[in-house]
Each structure stands twice: as C-alpha cells, then as structure tokens.
JSON list of N, CA and C in Angstrom, two decimals:
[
{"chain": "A", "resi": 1, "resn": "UNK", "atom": "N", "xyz": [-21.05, -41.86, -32.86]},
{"chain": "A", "resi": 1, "resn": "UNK", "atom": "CA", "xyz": [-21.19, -41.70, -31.42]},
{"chain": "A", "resi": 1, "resn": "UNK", "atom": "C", "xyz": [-19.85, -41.93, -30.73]},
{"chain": "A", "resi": 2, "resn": "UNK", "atom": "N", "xyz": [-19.26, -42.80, -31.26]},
{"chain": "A", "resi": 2, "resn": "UNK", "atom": "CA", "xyz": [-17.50, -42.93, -30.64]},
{"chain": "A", "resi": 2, "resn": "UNK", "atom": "C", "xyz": [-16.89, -41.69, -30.95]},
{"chain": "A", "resi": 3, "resn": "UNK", "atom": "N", "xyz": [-16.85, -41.26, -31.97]},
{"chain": "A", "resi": 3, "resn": "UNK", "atom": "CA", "xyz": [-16.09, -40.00, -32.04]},
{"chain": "A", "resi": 3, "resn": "UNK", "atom": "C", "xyz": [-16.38, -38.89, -31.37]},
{"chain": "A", "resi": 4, "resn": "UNK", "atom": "N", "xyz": [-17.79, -38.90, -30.79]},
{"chain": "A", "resi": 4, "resn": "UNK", "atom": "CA", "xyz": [-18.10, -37.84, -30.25]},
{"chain": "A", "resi": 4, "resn": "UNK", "atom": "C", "xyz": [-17.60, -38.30, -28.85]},
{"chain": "A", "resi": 5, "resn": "UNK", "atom": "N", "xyz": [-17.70, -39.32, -28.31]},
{"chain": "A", "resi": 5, "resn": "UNK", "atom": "CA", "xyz": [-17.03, -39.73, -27.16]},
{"chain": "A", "resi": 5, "resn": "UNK", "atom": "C", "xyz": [-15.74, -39.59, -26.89]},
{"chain": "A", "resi": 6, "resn": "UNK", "atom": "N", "xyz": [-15.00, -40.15, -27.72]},
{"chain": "A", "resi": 6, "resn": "UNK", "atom": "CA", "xyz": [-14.11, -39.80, -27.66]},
{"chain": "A", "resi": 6, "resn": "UNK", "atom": "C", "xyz": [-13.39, -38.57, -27.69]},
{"chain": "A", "resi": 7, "resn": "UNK", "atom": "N", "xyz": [-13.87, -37.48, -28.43]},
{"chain": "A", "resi": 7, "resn": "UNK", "atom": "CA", "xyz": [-13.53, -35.95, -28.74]},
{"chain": "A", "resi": 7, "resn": "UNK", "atom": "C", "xyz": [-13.83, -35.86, -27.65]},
{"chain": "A", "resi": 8, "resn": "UNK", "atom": "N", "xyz": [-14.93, -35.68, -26.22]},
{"chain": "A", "resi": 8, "resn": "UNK", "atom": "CA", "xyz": [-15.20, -35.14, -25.17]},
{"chain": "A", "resi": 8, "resn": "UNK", "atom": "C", "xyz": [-13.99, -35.89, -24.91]},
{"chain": "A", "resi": 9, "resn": "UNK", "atom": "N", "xyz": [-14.04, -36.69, -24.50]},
{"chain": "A", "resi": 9, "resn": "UNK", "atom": "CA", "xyz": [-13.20, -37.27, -23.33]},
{"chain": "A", "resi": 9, "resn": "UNK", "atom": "C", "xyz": [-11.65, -36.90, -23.37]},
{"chain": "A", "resi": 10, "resn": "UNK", "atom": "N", "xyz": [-11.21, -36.96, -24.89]},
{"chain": "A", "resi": 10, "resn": "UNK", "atom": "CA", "xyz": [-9.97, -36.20, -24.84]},
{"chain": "A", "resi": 10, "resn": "UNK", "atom": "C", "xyz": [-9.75, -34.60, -24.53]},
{"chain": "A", "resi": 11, "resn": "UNK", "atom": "N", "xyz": [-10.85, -33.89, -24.35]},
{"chain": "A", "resi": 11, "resn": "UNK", "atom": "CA", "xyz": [-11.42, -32.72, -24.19]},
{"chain": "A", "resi": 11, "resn": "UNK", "atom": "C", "xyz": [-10.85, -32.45, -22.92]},
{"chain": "A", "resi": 12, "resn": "UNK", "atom": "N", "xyz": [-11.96, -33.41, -21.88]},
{"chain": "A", "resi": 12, "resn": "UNK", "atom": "CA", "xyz": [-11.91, -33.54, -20.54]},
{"chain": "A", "resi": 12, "resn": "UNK", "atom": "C", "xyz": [-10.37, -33.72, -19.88]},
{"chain": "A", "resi": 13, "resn": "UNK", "atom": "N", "xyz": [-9.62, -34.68, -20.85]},
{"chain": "A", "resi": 13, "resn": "UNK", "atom": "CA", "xyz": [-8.34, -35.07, -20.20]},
{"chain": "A", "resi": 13, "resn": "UNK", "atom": "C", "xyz": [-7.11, -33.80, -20.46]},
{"chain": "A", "resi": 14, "resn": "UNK", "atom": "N", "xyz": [-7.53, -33.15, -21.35]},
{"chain": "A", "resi": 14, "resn": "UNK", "atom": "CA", "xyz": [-6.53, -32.03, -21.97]},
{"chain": "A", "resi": 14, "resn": "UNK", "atom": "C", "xyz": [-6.94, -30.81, -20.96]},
{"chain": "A", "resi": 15, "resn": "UNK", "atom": "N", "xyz": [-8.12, -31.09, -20.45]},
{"chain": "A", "resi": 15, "resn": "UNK", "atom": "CA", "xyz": [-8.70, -30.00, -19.68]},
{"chain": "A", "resi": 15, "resn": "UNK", "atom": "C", "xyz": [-7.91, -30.07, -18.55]},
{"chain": "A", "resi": 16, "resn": "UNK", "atom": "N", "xyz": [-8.12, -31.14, -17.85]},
{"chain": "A", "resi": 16, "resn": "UNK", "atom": "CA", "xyz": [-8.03, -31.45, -16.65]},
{"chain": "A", "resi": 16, "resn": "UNK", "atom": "C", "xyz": [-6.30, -31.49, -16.31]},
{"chain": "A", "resi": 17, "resn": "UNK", "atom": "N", "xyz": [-5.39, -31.60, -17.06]},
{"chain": "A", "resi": 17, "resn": "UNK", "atom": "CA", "xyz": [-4.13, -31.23, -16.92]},
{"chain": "A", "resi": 17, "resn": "UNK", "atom": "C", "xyz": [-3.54, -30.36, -16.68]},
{"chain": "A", "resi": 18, "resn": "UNK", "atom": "N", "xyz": [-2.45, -29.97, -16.17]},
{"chain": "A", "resi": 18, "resn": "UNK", "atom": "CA", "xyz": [-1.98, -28.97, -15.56]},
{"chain": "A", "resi": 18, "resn": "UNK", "atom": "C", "xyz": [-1.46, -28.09, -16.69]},
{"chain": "A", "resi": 19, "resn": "UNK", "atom": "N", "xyz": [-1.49, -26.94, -16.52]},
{"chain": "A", "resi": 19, "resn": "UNK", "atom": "CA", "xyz": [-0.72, -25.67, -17.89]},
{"chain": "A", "resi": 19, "resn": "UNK", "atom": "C", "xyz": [0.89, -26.05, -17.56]},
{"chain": "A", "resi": 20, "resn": "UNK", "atom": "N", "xyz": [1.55, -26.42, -18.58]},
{"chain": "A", "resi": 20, "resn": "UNK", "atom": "CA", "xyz": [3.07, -26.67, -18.54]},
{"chain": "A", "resi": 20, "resn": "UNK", "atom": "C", "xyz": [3.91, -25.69, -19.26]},
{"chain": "A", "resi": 21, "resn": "UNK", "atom": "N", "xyz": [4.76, -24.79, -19.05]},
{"chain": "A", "resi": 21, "resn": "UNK", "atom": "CA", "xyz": [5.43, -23.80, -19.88]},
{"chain": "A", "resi": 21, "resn": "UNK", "atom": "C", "xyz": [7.01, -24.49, -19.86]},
{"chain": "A", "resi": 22, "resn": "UNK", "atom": "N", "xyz": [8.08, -24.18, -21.31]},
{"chain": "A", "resi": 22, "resn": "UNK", "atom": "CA", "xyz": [9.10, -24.77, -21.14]},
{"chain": "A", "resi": 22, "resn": "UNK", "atom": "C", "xyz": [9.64, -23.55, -21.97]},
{"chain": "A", "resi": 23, "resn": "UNK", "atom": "N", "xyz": [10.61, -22.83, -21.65]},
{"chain": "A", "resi": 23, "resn": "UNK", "atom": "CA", "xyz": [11.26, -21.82, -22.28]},
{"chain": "A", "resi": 23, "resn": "UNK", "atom": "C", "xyz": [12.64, -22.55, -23.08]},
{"chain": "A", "resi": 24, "resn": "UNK", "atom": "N", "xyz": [12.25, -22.01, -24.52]},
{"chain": "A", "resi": 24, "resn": "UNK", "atom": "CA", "xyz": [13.64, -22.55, -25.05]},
{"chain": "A", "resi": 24, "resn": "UNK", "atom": "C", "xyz": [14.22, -21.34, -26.02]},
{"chain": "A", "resi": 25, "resn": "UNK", "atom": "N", "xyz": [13.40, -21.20, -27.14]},
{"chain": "A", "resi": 25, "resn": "UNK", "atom": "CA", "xyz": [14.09, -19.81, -27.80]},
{"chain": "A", "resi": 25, "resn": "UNK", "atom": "C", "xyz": [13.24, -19.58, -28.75]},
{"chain": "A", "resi": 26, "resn": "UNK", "atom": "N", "xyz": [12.90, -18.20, -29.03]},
{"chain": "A", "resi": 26, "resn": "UNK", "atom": "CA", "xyz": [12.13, -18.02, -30.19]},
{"chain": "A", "resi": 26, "resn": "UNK", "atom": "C", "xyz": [11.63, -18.83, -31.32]},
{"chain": "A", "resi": 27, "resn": "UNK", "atom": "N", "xyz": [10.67, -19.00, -31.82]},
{"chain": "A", "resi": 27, "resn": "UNK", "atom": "CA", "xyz": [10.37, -19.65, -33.39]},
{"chain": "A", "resi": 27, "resn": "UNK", "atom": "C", "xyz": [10.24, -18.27, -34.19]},
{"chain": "A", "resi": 28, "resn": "UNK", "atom": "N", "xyz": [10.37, -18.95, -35.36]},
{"chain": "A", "resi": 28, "resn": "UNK", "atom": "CA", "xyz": [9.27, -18.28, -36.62]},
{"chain": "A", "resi": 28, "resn": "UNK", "atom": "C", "xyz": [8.29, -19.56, -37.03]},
{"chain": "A", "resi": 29, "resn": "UNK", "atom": "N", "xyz": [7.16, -18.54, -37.78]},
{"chain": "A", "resi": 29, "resn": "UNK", "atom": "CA", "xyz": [6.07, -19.19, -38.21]},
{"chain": "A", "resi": 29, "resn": "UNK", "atom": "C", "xyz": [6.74, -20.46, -38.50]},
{"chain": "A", "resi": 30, "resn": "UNK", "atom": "N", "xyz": [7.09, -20.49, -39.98]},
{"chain": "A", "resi": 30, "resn": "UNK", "atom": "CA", "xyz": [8.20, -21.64, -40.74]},
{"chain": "A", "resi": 30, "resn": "UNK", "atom": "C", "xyz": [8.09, -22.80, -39.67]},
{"chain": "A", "resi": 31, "resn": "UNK", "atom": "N", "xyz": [9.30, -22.20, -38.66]},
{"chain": "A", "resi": 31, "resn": "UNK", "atom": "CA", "xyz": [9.72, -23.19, -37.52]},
{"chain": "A", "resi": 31, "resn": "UNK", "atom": "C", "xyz": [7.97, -24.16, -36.75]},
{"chain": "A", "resi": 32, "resn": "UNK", "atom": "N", "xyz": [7.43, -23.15, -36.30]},
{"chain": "A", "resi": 32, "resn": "UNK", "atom": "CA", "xyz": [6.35, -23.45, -35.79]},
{"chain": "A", "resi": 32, "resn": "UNK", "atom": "C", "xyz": [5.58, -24.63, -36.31]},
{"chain": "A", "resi": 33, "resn": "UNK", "atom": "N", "xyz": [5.48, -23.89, -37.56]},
{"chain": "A", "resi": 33, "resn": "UNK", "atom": "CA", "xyz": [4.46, -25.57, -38.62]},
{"chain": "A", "resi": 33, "resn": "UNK", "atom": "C", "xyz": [5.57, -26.52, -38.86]},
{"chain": "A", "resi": 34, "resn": "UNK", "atom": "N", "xyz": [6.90, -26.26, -39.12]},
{"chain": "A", "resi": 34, "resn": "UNK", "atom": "CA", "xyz": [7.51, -27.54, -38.90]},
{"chain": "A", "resi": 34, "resn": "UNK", "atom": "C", "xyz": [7.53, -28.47, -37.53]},
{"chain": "A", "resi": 35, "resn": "UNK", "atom": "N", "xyz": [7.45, -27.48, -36.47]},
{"chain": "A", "resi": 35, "resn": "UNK", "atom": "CA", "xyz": [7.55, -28.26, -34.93]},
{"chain": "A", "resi": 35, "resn": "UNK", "atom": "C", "xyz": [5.75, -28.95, -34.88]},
{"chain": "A", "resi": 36, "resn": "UNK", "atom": "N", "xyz": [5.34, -29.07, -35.42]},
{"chain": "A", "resi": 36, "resn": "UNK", "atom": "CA", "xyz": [3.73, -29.40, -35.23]},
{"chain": "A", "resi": 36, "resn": "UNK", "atom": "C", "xyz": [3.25, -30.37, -36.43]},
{"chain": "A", "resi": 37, "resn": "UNK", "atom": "N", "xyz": [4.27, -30.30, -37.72]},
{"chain": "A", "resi": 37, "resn": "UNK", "atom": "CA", "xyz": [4.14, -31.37, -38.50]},
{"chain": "A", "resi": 37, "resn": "UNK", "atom": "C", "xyz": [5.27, -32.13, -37.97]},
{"chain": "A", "resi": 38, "resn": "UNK", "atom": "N", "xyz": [6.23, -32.01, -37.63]},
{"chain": "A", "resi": 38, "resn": "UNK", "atom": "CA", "xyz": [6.91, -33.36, -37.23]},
{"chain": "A", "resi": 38, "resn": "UNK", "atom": "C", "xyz": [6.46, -34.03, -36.04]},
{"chain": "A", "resi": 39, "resn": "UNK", "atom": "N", "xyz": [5.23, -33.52, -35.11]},
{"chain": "A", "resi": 39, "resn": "UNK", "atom": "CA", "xyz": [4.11, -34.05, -34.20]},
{"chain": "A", "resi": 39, "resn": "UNK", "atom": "C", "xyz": [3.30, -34.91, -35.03]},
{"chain": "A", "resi": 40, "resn": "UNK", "atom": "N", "xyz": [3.40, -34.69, -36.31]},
{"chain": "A", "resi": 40, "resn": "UNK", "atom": "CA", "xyz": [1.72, -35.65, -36.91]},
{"chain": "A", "resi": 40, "resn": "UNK", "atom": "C", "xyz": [0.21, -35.14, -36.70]},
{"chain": "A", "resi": 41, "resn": "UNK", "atom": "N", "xyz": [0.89, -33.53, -36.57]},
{"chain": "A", "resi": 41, "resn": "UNK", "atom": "CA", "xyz": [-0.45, -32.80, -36.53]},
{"chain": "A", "resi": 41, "resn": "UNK", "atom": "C", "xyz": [-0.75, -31.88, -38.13]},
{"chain": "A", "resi": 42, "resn": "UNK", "atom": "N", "xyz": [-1.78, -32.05, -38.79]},
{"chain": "A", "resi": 42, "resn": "UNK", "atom": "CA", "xyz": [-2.00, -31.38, -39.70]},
{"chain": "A", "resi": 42, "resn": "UNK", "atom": "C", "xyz": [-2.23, -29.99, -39.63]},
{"chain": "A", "resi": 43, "resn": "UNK", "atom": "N", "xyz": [-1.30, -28.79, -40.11]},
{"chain": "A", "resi": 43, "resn": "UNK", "atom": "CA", "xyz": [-1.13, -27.71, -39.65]},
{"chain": "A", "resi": 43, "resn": "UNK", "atom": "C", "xyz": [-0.85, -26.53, -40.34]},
{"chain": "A", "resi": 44, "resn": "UNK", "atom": "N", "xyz": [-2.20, -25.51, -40.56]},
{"chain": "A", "resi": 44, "resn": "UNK", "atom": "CA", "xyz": [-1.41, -24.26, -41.51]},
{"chain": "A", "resi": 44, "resn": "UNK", "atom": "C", "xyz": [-1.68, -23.25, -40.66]},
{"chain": "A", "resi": 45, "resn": "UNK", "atom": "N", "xyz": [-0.54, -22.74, -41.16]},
{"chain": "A", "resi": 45, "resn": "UNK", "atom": "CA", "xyz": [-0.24, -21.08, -40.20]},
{"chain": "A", "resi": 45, "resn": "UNK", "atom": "C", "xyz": [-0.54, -19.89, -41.18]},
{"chain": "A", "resi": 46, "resn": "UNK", "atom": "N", "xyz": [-1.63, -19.08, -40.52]},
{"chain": "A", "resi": 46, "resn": "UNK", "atom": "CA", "xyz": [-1.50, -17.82, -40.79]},
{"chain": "A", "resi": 46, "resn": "UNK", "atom": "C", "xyz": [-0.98, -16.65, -40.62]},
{"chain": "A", "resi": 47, "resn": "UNK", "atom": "N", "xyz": [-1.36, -15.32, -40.64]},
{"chain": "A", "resi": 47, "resn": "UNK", "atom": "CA", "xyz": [-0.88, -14.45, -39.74]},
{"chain": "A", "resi": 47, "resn": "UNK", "atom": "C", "xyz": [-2.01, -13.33, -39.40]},
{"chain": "A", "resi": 48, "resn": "UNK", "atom": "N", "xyz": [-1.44, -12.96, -38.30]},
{"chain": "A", "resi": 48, "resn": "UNK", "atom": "CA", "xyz": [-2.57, -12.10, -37.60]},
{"chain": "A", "resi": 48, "resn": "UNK", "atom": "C", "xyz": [-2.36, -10.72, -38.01]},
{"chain": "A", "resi": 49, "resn": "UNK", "atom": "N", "xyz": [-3.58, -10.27, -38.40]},
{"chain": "A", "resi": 49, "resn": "UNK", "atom": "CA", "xyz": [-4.19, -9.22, -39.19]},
{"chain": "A", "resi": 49, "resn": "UNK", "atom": "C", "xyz": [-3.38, -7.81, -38.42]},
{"chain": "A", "resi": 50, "resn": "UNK", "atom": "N", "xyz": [-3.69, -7.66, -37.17]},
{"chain": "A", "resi": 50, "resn": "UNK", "atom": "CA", "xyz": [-2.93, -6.76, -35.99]},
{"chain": "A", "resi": 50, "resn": "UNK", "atom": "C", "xyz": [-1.33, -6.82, -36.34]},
{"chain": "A", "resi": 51, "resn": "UNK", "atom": "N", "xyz": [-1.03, -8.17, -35.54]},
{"chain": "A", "resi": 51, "resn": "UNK", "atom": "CA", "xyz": [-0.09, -7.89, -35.05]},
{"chain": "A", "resi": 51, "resn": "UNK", "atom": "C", "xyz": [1.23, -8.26, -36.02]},
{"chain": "A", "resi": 52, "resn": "UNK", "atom": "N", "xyz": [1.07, -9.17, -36.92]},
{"chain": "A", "resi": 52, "resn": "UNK", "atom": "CA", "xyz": [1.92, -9.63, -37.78]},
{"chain": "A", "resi": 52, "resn": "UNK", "atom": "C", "xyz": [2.14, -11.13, -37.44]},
{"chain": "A", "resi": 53, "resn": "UNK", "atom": "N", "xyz": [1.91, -11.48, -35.90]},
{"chain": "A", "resi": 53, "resn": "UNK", "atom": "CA", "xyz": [2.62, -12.73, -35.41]},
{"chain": "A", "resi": 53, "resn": "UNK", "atom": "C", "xyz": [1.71, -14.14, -36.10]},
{"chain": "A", "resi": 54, "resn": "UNK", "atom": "N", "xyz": [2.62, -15.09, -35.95]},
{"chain": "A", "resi": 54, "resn": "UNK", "atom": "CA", "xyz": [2.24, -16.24, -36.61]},
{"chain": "A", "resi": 54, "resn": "UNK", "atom": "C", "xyz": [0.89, -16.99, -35.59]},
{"chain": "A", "resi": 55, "resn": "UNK", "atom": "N", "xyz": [-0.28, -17.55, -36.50]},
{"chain": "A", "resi": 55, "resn": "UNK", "atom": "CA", "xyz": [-1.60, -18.44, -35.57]},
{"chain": "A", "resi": 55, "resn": "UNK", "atom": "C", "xyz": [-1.56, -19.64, -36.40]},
{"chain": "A", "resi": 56, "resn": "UNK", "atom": "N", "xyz": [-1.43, -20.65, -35.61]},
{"chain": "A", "resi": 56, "resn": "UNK", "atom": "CA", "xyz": [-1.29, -22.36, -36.73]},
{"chain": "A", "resi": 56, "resn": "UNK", "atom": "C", "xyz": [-2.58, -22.29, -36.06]},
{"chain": "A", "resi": 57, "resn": "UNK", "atom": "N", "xyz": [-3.04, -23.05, -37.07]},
{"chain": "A", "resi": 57, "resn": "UNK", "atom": "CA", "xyz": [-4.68, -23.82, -36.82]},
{"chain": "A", "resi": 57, "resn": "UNK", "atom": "C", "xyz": [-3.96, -25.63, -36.70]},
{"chain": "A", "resi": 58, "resn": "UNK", "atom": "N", "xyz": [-4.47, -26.08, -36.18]},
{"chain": "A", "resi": 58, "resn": "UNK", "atom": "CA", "xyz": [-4.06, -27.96, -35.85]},
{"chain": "A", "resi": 58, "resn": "UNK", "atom": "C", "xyz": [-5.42, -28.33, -35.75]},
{"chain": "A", "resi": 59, "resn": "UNK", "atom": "N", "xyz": [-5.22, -29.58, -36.51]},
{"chain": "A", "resi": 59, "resn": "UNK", "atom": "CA", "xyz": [-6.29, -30.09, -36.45]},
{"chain": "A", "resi": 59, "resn": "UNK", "atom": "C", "xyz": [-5.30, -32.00, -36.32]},
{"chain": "A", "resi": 60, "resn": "UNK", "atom": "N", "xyz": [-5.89, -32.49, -35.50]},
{"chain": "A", "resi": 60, "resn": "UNK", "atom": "CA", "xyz": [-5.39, -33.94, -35.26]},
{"chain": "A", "resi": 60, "resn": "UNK", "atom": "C", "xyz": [-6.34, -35.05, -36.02]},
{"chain": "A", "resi": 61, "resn": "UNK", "atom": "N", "xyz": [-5.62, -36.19, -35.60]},
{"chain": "A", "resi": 61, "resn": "UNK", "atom": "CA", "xyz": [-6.40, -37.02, -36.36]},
{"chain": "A", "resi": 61, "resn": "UNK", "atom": "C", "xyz": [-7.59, -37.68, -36.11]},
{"chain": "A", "resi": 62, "resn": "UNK", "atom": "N", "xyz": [-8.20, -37.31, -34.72]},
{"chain": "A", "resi": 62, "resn": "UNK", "atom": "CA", "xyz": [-9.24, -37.85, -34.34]},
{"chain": "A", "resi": 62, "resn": "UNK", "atom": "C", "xyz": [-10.59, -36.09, -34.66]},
{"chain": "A", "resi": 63, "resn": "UNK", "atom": "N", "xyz": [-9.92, -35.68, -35.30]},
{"chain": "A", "resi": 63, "resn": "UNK", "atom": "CA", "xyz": [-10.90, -34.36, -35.67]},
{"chain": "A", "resi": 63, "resn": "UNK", "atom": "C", "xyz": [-10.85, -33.03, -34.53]},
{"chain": "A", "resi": 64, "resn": "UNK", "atom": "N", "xyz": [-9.85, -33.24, -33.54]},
{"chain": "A", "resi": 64, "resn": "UNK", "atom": "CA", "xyz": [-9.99, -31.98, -32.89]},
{"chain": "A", "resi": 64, "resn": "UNK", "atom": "C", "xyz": [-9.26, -31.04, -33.13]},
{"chain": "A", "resi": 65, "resn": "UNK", "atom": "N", "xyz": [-9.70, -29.83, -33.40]},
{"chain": "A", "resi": 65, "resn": "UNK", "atom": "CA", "xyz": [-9.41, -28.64, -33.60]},
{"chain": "A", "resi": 65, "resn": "UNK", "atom": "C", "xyz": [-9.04, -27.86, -32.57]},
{"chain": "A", "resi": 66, "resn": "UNK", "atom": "N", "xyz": [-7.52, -27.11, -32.49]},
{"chain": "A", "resi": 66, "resn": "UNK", "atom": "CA", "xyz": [-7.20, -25.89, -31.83]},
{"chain": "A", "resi": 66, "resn": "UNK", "atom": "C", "xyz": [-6.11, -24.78, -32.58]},
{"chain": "A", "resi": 67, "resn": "UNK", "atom": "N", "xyz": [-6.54, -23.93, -32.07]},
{"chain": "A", "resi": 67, "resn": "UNK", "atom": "CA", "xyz": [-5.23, -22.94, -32.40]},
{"chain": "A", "resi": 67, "resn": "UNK", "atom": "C", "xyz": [-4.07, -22.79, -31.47]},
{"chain": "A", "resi": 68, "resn": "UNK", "atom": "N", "xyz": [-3.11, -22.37, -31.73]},
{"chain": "A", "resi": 68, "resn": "UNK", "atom": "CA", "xyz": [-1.97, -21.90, -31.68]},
{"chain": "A", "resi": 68, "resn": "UNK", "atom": "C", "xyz": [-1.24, -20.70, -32.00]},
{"chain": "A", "resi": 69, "resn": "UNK", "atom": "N", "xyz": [-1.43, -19.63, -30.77]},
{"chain": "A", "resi": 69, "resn": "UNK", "atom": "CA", "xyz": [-1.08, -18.43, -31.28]},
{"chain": "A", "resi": 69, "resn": "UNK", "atom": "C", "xyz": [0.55, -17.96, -30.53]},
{"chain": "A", "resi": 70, "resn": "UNK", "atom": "N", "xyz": [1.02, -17.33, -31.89]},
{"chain": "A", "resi": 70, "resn": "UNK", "atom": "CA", "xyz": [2.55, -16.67, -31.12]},
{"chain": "A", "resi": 70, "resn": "UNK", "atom": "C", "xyz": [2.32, -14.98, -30.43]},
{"chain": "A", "resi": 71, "resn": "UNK", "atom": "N", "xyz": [3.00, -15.48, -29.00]},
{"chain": "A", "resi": 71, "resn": "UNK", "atom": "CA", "xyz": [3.16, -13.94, -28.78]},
{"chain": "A", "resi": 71, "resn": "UNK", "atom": "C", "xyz": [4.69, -13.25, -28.95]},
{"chain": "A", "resi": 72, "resn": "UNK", "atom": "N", "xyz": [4.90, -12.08, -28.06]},
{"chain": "A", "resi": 72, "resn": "UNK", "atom": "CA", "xyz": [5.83, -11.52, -27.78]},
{"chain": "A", "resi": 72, "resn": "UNK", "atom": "C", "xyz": [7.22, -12.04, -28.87]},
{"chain": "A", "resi": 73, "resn": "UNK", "atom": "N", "xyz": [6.64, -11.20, -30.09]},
{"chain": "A", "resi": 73, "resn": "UNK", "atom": "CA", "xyz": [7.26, -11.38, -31.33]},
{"chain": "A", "resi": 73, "resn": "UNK", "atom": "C", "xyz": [8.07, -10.24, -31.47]},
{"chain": "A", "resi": 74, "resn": "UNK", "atom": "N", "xyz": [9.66, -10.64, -32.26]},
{"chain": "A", "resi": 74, "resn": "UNK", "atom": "CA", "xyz": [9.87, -9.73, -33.25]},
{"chain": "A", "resi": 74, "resn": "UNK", "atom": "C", "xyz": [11.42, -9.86, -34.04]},
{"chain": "A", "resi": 75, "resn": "UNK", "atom": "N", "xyz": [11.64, -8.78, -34.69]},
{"chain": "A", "resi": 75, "resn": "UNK", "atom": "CA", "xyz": [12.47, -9.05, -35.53]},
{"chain": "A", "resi": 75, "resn": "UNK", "atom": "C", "xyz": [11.86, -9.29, -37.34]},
{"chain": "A", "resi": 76, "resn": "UNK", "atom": "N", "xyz": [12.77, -9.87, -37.98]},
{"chain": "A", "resi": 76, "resn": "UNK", "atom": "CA", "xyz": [12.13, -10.30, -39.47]},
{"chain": "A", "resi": 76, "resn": "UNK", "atom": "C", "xyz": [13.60, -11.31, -39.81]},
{"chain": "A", "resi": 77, "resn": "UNK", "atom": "N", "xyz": [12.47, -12.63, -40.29]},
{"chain": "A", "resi": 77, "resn": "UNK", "atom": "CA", "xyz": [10.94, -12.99, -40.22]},
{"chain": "A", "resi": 77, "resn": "UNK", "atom": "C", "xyz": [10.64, -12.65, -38.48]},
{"chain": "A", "resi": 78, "resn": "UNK", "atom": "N", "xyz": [10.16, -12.84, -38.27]},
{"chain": "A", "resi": 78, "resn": "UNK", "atom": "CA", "xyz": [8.96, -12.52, -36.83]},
{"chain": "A", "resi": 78, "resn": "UNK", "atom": "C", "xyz": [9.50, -14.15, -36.15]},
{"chain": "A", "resi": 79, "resn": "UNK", "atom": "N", "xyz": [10.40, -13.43, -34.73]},
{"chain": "A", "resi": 79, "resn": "UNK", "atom": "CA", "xyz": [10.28, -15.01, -33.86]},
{"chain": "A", "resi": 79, "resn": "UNK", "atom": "C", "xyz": [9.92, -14.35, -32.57]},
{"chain": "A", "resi": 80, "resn": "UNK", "atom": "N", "xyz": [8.92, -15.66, -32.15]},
{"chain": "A", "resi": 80, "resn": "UNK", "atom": "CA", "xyz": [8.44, -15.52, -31.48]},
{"chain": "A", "resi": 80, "resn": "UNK", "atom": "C", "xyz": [8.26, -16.29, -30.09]},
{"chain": "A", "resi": 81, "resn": "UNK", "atom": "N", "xyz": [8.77, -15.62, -28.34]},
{"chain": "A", "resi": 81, "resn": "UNK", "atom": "CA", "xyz": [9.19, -16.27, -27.71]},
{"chain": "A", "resi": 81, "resn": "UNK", "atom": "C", "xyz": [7.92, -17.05, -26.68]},
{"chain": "A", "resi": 82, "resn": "UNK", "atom": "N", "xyz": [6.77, -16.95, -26.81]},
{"chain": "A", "resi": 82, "resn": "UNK", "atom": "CA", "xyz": [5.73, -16.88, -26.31]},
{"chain": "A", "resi": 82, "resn": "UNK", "atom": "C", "xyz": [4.64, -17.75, -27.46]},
{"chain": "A", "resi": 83, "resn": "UNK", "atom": "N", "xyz": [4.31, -19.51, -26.76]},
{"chain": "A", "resi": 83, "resn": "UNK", "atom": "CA", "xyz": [2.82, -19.74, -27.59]},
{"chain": "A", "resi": 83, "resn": "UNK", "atom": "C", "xyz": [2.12, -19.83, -26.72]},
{"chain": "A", "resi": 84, "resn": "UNK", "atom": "N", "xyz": [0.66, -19.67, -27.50]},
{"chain": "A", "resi": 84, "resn": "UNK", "atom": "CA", "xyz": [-0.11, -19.78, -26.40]},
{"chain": "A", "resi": 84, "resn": "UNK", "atom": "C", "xyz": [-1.42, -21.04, -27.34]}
]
C-alpha cells in the first residue's frame, strides 16, 4: 500500500510541474542510456521500428516506469536534438 502511495503521489508531483526544455546538442542512443545511467536510472534503449530514432524505457527505483523518446534525428549513428 506504500508503494502504491507513493507511485501516485510521485505521479501527482511530476504531473503537476511545469514542462522544462534546455537545448544543448544532439545525443545518440549510446549517449542517451549513458546520460540516464549516470542518473541511477535503470535503462535500455531501443529503436523505433519507423523511424530509426532511439526510445529508452526507465524504470526507477521506486518501480515507475516511463519512456523516453528521441526526435528530430539524424546523421549515423542517429543524434538526436529533440527528447521527449
């Protein structure tokens, strides 16, 4: 029952925050799961079937799950200046 409490409530607080964008410079996938494991988030990246661009799945340590998708990709490997 705590965990479920807690999962909402961090829910609610992630909700309730403002959308923050910070432009710095392209990733690649690679880059990506490294910027999200050196967070202490457990993290594998796939790739999207379409487009080629990199999707990390994160999962934290209190069990919540989100994705992480790259847009406005390109080049090779694929960097990408846009997460969402």
């Amino acid at each position: 029952m705590v965990r479920v409490l807690t999962a909402v409530l961090s829910t609610v607080l992630i909700a309730a925050s403002p959308a923050v964008a910070q432009t710095m410079r392209a990733v690649t996938a690679a880059e990506l799961q490294s910027i999200l494991g050196e967070a202490g988030l457990a993290t594998s990246v796939i790739e999207d079937a379409r487009t080629g661009a990199p999707v990390a799945h994160v999962q934290t340590a209190g069990g919540l799950q989100f994705w992480v998708r790259a847009l406005d990709c390109s080049g090779t490997p694929k960097a990408c200046a846009t997460l969402m």
